[in-house]
mmCIF file of C-alpha atoms and ligand atoms in Angstrom:
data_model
loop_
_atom_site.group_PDB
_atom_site.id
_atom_site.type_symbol
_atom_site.label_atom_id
_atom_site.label_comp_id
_atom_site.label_asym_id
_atom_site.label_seq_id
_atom_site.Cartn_x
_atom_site.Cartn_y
_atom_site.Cartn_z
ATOM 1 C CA UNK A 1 -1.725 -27.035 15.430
ATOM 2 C CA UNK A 2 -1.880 -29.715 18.553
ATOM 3 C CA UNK A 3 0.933 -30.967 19.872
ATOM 4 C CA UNK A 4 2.192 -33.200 22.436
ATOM 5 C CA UNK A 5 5.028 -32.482 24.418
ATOM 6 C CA UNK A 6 5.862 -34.117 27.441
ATOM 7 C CA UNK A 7 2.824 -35.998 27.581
ATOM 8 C CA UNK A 8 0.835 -32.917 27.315
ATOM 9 C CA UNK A 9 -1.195 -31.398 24.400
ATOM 10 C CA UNK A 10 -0.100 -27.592 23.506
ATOM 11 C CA UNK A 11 -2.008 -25.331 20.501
ATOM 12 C CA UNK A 12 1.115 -23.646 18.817
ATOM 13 C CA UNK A 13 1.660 -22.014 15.556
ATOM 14 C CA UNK A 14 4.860 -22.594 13.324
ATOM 15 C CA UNK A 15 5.919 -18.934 14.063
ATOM 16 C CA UNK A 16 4.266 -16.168 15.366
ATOM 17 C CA UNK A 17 5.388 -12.843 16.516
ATOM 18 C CA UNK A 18 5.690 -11.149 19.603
ATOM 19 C CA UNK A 19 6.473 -7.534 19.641
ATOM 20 C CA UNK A 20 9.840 -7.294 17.901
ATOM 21 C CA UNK A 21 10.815 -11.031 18.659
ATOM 22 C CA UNK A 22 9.922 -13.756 16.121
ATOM 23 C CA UNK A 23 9.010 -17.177 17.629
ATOM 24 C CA UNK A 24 9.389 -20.649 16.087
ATOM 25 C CA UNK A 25 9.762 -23.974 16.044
ATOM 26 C CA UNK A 26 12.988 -25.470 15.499
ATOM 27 C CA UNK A 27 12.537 -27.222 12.693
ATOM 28 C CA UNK A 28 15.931 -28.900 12.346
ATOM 29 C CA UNK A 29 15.795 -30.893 15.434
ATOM 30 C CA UNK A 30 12.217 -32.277 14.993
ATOM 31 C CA UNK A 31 10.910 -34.810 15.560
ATOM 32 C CA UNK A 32 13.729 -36.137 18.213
ATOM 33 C CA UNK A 33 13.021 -32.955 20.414
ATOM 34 C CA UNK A 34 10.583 -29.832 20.793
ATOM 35 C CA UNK A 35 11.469 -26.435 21.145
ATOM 36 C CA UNK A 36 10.856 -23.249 20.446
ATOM 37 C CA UNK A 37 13.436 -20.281 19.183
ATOM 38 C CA UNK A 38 13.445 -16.532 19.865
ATOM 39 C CA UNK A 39 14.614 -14.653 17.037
ATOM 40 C CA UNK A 40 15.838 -11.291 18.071
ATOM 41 C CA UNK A 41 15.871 -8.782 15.029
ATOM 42 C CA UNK A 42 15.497 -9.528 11.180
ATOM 43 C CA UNK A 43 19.063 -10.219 10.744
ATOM 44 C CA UNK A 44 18.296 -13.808 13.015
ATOM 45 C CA UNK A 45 15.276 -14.595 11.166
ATOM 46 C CA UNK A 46 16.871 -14.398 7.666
ATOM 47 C CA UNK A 47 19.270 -16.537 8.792
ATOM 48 C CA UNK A 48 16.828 -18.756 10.426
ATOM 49 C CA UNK A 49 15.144 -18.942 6.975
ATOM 50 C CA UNK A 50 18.727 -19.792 5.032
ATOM 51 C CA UNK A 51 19.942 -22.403 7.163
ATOM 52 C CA UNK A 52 16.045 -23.893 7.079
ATOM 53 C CA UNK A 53 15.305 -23.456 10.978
ATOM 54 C CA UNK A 54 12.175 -23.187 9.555
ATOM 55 C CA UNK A 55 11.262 -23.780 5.674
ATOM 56 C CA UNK A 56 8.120 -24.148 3.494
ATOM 57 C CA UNK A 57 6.456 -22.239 1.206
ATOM 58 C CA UNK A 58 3.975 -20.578 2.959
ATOM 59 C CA UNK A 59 6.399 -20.624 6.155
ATOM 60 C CA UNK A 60 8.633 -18.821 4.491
ATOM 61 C CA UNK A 61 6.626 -16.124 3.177
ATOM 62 C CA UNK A 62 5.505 -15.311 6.699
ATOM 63 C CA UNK A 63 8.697 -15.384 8.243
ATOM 64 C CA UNK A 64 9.911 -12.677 5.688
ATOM 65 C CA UNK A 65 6.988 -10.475 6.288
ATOM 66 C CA UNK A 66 7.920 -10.659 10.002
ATOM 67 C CA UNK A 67 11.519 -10.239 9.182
ATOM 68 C CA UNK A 68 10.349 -6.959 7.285
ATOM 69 C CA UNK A 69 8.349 -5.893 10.665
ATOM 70 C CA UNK A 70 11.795 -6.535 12.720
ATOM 71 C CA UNK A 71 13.333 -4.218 10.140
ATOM 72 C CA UNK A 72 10.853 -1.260 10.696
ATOM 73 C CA UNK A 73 10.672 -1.754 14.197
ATOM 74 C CA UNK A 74 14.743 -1.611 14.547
ATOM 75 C CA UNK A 75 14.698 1.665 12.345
ATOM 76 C CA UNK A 76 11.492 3.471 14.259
ATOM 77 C CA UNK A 77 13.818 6.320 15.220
ATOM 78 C CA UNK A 78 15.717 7.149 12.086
ATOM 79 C CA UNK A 79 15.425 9.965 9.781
ATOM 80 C CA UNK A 80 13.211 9.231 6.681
ATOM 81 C CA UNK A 81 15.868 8.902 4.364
ATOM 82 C CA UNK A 82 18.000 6.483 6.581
ATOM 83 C CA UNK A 83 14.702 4.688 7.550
ATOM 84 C CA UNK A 84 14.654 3.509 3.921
ATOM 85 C CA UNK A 85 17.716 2.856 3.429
ATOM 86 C CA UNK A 86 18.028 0.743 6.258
ATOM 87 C CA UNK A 87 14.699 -1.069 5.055
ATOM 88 C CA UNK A 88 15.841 -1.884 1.688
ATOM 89 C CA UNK A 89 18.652 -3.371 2.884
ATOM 90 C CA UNK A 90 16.654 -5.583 5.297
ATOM 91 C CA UNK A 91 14.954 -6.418 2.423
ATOM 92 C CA UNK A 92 17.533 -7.112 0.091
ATOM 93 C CA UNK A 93 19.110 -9.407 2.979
ATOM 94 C CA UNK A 94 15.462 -11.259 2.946
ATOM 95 C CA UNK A 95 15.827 -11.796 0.174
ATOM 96 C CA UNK A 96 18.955 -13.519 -0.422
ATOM 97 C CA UNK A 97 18.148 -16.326 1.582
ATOM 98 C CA UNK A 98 16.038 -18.711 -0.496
ATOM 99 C CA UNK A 99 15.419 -18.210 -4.134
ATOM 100 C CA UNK A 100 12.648 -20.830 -5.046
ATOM 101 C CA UNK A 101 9.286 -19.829 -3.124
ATOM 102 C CA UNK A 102 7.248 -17.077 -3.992
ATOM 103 C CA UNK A 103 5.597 -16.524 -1.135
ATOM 104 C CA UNK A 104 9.210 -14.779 0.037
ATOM 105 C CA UNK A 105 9.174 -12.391 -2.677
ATOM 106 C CA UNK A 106 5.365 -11.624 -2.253
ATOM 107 C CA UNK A 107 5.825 -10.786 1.596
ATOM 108 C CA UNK A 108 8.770 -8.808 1.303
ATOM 109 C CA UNK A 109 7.276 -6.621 -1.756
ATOM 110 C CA UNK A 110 3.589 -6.033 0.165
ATOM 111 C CA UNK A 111 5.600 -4.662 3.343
ATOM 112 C CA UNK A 112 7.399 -2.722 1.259
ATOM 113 C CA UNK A 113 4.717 -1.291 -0.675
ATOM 114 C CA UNK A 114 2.566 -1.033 2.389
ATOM 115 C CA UNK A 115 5.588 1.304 4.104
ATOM 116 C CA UNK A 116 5.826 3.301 1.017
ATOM 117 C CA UNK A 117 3.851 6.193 2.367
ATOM 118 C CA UNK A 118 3.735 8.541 5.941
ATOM 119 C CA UNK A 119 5.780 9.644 8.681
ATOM 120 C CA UNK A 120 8.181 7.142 9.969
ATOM 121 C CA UNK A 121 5.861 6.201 12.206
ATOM 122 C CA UNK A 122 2.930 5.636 10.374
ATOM 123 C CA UNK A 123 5.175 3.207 7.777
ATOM 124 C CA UNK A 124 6.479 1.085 10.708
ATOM 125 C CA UNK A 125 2.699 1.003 11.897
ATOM 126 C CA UNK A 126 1.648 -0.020 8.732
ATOM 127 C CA UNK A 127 4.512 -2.521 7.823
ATOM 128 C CA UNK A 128 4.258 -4.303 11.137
ATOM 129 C CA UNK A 129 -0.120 -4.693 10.020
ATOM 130 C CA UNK A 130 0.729 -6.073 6.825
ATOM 131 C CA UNK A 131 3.061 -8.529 8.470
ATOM 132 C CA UNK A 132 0.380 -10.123 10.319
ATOM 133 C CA UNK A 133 -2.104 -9.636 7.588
ATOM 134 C CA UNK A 134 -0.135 -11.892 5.906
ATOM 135 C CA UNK A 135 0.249 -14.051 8.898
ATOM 136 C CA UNK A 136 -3.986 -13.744 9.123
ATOM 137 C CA UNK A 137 -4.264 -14.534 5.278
ATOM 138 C CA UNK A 138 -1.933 -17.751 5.337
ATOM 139 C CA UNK A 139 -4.267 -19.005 8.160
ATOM 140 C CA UNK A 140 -7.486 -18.431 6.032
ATOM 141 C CA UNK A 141 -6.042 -19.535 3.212
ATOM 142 C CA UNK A 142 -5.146 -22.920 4.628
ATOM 143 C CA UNK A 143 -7.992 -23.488 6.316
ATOM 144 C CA UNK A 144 -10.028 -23.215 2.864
ATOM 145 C CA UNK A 145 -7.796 -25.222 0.910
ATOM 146 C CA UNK A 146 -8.458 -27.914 3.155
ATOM 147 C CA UNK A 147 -12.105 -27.592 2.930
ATOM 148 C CA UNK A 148 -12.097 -27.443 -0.712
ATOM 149 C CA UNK A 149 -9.707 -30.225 -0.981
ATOM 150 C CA UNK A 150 -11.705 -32.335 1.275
ATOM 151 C CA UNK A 151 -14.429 -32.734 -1.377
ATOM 152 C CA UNK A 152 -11.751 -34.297 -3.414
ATOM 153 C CA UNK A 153 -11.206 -37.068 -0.695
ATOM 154 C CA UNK A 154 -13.302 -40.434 -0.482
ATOM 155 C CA UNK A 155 -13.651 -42.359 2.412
ATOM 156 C CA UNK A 156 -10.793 -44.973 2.542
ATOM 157 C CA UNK A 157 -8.755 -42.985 0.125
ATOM 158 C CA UNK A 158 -4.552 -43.500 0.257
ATOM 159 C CA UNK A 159 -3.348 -40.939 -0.636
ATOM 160 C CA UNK A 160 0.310 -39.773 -1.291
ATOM 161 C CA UNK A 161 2.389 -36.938 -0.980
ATOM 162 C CA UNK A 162 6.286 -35.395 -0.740
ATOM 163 C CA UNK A 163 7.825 -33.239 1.241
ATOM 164 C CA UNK A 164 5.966 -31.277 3.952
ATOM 165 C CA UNK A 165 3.112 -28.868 3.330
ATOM 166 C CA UNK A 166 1.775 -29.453 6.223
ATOM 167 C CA UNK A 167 1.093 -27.208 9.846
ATOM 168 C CA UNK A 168 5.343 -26.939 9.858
ATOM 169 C CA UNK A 169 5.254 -25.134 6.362
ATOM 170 C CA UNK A 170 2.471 -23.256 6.455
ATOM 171 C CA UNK A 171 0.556 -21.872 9.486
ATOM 172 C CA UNK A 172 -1.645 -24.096 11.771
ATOM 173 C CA UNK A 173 -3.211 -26.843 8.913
ATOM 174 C CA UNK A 174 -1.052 -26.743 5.892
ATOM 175 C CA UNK A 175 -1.606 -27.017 2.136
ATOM 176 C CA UNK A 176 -1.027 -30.885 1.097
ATOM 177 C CA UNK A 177 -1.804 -31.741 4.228
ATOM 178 C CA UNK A 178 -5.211 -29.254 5.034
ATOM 179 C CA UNK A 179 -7.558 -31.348 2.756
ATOM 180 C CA UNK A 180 -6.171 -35.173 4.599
ATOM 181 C CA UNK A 181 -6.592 -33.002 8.366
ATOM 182 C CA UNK A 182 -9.719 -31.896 7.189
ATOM 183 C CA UNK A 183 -10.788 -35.102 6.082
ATOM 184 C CA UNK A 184 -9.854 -37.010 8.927
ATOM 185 C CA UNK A 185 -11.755 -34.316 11.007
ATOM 186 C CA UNK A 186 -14.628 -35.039 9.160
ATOM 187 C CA UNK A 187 -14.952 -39.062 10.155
ATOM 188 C CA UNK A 188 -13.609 -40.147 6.779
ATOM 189 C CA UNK A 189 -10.832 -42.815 6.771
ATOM 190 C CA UNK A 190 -7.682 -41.793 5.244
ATOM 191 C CA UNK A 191 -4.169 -42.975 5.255
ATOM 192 C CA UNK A 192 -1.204 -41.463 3.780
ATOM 193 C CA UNK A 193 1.683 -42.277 1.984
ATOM 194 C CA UNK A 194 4.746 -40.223 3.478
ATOM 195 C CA UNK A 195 7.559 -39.993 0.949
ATOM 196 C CA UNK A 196 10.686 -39.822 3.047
ATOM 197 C CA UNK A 197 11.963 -36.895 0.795
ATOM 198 C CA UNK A 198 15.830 -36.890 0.231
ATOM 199 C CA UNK A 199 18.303 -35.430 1.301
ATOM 200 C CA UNK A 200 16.596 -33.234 4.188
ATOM 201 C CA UNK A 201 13.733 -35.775 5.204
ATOM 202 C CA UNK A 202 11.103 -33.722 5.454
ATOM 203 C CA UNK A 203 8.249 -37.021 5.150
ATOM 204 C CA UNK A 204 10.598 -38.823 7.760
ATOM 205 C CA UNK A 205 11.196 -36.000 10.184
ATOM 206 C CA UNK A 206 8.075 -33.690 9.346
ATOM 207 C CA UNK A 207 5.249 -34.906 7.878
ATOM 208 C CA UNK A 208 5.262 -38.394 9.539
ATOM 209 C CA UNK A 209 5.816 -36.821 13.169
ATOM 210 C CA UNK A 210 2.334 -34.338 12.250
ATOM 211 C CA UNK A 211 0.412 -37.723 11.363
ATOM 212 C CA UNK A 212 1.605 -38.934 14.454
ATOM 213 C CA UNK A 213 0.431 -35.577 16.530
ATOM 214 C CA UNK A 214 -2.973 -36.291 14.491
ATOM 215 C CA UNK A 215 -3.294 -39.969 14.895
ATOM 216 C CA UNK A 216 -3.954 -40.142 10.865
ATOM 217 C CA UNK A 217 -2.696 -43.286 9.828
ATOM 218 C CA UNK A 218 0.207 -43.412 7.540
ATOM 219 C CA UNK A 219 3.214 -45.407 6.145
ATOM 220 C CA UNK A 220 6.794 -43.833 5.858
ATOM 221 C CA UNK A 221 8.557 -45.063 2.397
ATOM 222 C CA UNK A 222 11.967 -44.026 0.653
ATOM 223 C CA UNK A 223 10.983 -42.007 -1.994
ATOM 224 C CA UNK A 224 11.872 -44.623 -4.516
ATOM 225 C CA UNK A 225 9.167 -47.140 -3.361
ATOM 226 C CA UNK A 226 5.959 -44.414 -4.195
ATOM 227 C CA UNK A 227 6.326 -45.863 -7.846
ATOM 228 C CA UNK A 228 5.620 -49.278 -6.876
ATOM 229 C CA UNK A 229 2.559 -48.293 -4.481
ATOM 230 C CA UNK A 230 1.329 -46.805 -7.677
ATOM 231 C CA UNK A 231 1.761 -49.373 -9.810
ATOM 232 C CA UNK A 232 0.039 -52.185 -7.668
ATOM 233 C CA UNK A 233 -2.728 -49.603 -7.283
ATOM 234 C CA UNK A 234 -2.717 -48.617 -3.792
ATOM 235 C CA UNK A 235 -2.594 -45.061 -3.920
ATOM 236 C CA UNK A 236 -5.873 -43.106 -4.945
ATOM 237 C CA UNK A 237 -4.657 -39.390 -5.429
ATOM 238 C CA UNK A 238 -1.503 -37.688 -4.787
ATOM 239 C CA UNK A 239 -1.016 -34.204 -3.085
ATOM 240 C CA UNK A 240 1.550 -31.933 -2.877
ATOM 241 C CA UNK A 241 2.343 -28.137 -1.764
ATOM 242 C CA UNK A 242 4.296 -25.616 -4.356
ATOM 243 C CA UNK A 243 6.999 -23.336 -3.816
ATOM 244 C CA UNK A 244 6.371 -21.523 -6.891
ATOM 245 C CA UNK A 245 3.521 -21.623 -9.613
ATOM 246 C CA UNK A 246 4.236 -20.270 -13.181
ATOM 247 C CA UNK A 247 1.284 -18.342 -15.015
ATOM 248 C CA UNK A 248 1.379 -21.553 -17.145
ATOM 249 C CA UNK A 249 0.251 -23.785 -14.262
ATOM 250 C CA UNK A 250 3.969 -25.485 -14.361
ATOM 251 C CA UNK A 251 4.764 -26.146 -10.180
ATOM 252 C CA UNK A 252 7.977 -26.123 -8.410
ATOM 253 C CA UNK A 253 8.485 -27.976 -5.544
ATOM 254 C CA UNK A 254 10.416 -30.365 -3.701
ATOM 255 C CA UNK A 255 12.967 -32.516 -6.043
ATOM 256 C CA UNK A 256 11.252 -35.409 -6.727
ATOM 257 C CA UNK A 257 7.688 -34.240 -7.377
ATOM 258 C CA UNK A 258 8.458 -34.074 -11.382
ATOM 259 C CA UNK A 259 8.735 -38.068 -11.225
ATOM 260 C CA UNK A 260 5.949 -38.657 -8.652
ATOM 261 C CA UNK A 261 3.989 -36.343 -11.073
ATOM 262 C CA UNK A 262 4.427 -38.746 -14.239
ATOM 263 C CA UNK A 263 4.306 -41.952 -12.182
ATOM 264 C CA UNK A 264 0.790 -41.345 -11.094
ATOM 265 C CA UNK A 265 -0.120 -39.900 -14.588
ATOM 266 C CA UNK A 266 0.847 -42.955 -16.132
ATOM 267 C CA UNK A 267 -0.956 -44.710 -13.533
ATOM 268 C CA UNK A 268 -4.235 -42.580 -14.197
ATOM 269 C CA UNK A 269 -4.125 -41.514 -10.627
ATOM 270 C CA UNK A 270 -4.760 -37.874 -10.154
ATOM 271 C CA UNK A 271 -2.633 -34.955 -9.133
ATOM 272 C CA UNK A 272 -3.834 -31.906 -6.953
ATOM 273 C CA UNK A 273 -1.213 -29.310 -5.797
ATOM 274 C CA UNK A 274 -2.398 -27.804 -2.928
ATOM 275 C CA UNK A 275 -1.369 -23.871 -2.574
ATOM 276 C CA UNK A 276 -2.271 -20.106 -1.921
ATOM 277 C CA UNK A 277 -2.508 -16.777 -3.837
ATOM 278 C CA UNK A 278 0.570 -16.100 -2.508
ATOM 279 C CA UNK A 279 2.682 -19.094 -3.853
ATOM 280 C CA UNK A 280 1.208 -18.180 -7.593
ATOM 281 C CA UNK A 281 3.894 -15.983 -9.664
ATOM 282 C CA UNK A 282 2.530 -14.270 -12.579
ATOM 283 C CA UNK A 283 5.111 -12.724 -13.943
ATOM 284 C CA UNK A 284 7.138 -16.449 -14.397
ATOM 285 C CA UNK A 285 5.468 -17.298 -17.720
ATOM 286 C CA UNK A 286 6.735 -20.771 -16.934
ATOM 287 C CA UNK A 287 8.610 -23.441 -15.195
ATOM 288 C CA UNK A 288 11.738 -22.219 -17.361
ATOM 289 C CA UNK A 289 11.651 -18.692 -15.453
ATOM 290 C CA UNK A 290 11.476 -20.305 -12.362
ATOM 291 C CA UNK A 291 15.153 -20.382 -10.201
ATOM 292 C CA UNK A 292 15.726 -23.977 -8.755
ATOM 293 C CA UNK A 293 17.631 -23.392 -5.098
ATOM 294 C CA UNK A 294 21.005 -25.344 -5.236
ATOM 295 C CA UNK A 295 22.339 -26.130 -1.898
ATOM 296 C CA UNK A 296 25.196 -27.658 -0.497
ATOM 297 C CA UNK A 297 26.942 -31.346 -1.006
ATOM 298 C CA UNK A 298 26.627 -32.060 2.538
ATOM 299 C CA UNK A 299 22.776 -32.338 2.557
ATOM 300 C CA UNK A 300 23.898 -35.425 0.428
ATOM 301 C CA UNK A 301 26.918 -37.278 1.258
ATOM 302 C CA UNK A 302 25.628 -37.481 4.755
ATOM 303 C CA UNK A 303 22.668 -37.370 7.438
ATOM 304 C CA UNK A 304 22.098 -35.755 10.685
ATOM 305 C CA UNK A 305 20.396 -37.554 13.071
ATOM 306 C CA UNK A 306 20.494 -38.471 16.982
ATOM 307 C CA UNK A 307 22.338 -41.667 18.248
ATOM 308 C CA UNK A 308 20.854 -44.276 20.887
ATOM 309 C CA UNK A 309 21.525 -41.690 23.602
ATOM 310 C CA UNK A 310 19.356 -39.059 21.852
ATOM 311 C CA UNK A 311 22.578 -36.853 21.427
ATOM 312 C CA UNK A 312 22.425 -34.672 18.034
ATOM 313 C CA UNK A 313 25.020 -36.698 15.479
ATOM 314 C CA UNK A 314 25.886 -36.643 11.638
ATOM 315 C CA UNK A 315 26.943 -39.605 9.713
ATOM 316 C CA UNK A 316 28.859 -39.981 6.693
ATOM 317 C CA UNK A 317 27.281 -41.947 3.590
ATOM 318 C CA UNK A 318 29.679 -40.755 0.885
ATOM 319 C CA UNK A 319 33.215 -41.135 0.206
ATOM 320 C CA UNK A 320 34.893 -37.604 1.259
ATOM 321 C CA UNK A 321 35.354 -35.689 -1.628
ATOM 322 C CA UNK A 322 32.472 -37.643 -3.844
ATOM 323 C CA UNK A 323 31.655 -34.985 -6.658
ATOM 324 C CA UNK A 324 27.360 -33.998 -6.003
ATOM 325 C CA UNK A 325 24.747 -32.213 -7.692
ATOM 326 C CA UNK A 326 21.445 -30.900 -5.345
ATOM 327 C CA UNK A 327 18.599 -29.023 -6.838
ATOM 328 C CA UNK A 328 16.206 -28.721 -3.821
ATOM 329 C CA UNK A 329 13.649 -28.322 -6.398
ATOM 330 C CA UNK A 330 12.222 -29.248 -9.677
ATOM 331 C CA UNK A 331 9.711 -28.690 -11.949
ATOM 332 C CA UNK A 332 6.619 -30.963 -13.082
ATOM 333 C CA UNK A 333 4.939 -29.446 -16.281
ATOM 334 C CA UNK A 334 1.072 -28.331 -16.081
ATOM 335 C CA UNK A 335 0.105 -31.002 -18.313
ATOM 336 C CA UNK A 336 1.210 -33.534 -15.316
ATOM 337 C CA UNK A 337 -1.547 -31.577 -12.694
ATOM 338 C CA UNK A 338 -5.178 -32.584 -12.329
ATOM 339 C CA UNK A 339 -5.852 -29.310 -10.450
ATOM 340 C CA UNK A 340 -4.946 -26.797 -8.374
ATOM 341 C CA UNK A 341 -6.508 -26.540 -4.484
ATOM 342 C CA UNK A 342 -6.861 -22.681 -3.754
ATOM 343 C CA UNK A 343 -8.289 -20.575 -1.248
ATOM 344 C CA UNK A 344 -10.723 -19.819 -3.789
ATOM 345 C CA UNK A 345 -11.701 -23.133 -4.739
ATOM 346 C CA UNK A 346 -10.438 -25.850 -7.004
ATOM 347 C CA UNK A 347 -8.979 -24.659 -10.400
ATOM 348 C CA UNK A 348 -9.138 -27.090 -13.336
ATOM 349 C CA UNK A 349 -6.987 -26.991 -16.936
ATOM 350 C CA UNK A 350 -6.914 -24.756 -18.855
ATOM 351 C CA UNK A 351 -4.591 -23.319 -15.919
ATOM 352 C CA UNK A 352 -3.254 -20.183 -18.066
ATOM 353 C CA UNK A 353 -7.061 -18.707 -18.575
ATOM 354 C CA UNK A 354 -8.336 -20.272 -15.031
ATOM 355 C CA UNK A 355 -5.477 -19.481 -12.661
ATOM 356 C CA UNK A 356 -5.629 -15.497 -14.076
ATOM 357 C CA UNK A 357 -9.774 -15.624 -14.096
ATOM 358 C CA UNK A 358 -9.760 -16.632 -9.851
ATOM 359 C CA UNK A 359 -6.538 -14.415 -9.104
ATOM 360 C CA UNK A 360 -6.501 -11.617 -11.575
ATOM 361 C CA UNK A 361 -3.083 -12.684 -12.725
HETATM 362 C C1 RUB B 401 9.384 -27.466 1.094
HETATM 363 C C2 RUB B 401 8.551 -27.992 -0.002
HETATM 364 C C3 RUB B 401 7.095 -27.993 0.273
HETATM 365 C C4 RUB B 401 6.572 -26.703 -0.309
HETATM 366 C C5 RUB B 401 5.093 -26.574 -0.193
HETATM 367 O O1 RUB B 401 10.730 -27.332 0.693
HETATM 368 O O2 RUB B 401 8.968 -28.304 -1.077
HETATM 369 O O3 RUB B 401 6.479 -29.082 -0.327
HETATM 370 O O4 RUB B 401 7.191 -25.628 0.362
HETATM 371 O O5 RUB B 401 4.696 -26.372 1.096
HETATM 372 P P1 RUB B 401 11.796 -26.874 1.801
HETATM 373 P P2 RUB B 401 3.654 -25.199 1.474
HETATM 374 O O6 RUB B 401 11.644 -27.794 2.953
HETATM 375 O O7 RUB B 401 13.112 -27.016 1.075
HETATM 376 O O8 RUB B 401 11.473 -25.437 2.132
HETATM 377 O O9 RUB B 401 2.882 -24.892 0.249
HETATM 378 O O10 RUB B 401 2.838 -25.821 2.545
HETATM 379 O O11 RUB B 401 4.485 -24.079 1.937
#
């Protein structure tokens, strides 16, 4: 993706990796500053991916495969048997850092099965190629969904979305936020709707400062306003990413999306959720199976921001103390989604038959 930074326009990934080292973009200080992170061995980049240095779907997913490739590199000169050991504990420790995308689980279980066989070589060789196969594939994938989603797009559409799918959670283009770049690309006028997306602020720090590195015009609104844009009928189609996609065709993603979901069904406006392959989990027969991340109080009863002098800073909204709930995630049932936007081209109801007839379920 483009970026400015200090007046001058750079072409950086999300992450990307670099021998052993992992590089990234600091995520939690955006959009106030720029910089990029150096994560040393897979035991820095799981954390990275618990404390949400980096986050998104699709983000995710790649950082774990990478995480997997730190792993084998770090354990290139031990026997076989304490080579695997070693790896299945990296993996285990992958794994325990988010519970809600799939993409994590898929990553972790290809570089796994990919260093299954060989010399201890040959599996670090071959887990450190499926890591950036996976890297590769999230590229390809995104760049498709935003051609096929494109096709869904009029000229002077408004369109909405929550959270960030975009270049931040993915690789380079996104998933939501593919089919808008694409359309934009393509001379059509588009604005966007940018949910602000409590408690982390995703649309207010993420998705509103890509829009801004585009020049795509958009509005920033709480989250509780996208109901009344709806209403007065000034949104033409929303668009979200997914963390997690049941066999059903039920979607988990960011809390809120459930409610956006019914809003613009009620309001006959459709919904696409724009994701890969790898964010698709077959063996969750539904939303039910699906485990909703629950993270800590703070993310609530206050916000971190920067004051006038640009110095990091954390305020407090809620009394000390002040009993809270946060799901990080929710469900919206299938019957709520107009389609899904895949790599392999847009996939229409009924989602149980269609999703397994373009991915082999
Ligand atoms: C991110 C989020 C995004 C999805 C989809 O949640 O809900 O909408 O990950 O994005 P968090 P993509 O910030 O808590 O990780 O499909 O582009 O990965």
């Amino acid at each position: 993706m483009k970026v400015k930074v200090d007046g001058e326009e750079k072409n950086v990934h999300t992450l990307w990796r670099e021998g052993s080292n992992v590089k990234l973009i600091d995520q939690r200080i955006l959009p106030h500053r720029f910089e990029i992170l150096t994560l040393k061995n897979h035991r820095n980049t799981a954390e990275a991916i618990k404390i949400m240095i980096l986050r998104g779907a699709g983000a995710i997913g790649v950082a774990a495969g990478y995480g997997m490739a730190q792993a084998a590199l770090e354990a290139k000169d031990l026997t076989m048997n304490e080579f695997e050991e070693y790896l299945n504990e990296s993996a285990d420790r992958l794994r325990n850092t988010r519970p809600t995308a799939a993409n994590l689980f898929h990553a972790i279980d290809r570089c796994l099965a990919a260093g299954s066989t060989g010399t201890v070589p040959e599996r670090v060789e071959a887990i450190v190629a499926e890591a950036d196969n996976i890297a590769e594939e999230d590229l390809e994938a995104s760049q498709r969904i935003g051609e096929y989603g494109n096709t869904l797009i009029e000229n002077g559409y408004r369109i909405l979305t929550h959270c960030n799918a975009g270049a931040l959670a993915f690789l380079d283009y996104g998933t939501a936020l593919s089919p808008i770049r694409h359309a934009h690309a393509s001379g059509k006028k588009v604005f966007v709707w940018v949910d602000e997306t409590r408690p982390r602020c995703q649309g207010a720090r993420l998705t509103a400062w890509e829009m801004e590195q585009e020049g795509i015009p958009y509005a920033l609104i709480v989250d509780n306003a996208a109901g009344h844009f709806m209403l007065r009928g000034e949104v033409d189609i929303l668009i979200t990413g997914a963390d997690r996609i049941a066999a059903n065709g039920d979607v988990a993603n960011k809390i809120g999306t459930y409610e956006k979901a019914v809003v613009a069904k009620e309001n006959d406006i459709p919904f696409y959720v724009a994701a890969p392959r790898m964010t698709f989990d077959f063996k969750s027969r539904s939303g039910d199976e699906i485990e909703i991340e629950e993270r800590g109080p703070e993310e609530i009863t206050g916000m971190w921001g920067v004051d006038e002098a640009g110095e990091a800073c954390r305020v407090e909204i809620a009394g000390e103390g002040f009993n809270v709930r946060n799901p990080a995630f929710d469900v919206t049932p299938a019957r709520y989604v107009t389609g899904f936007i895949t790599e392999k081209g847009i996939i229409r109801p009924p989602f149980e038959e269609n999703l397994r007839e373009t991915f082999g379920g």
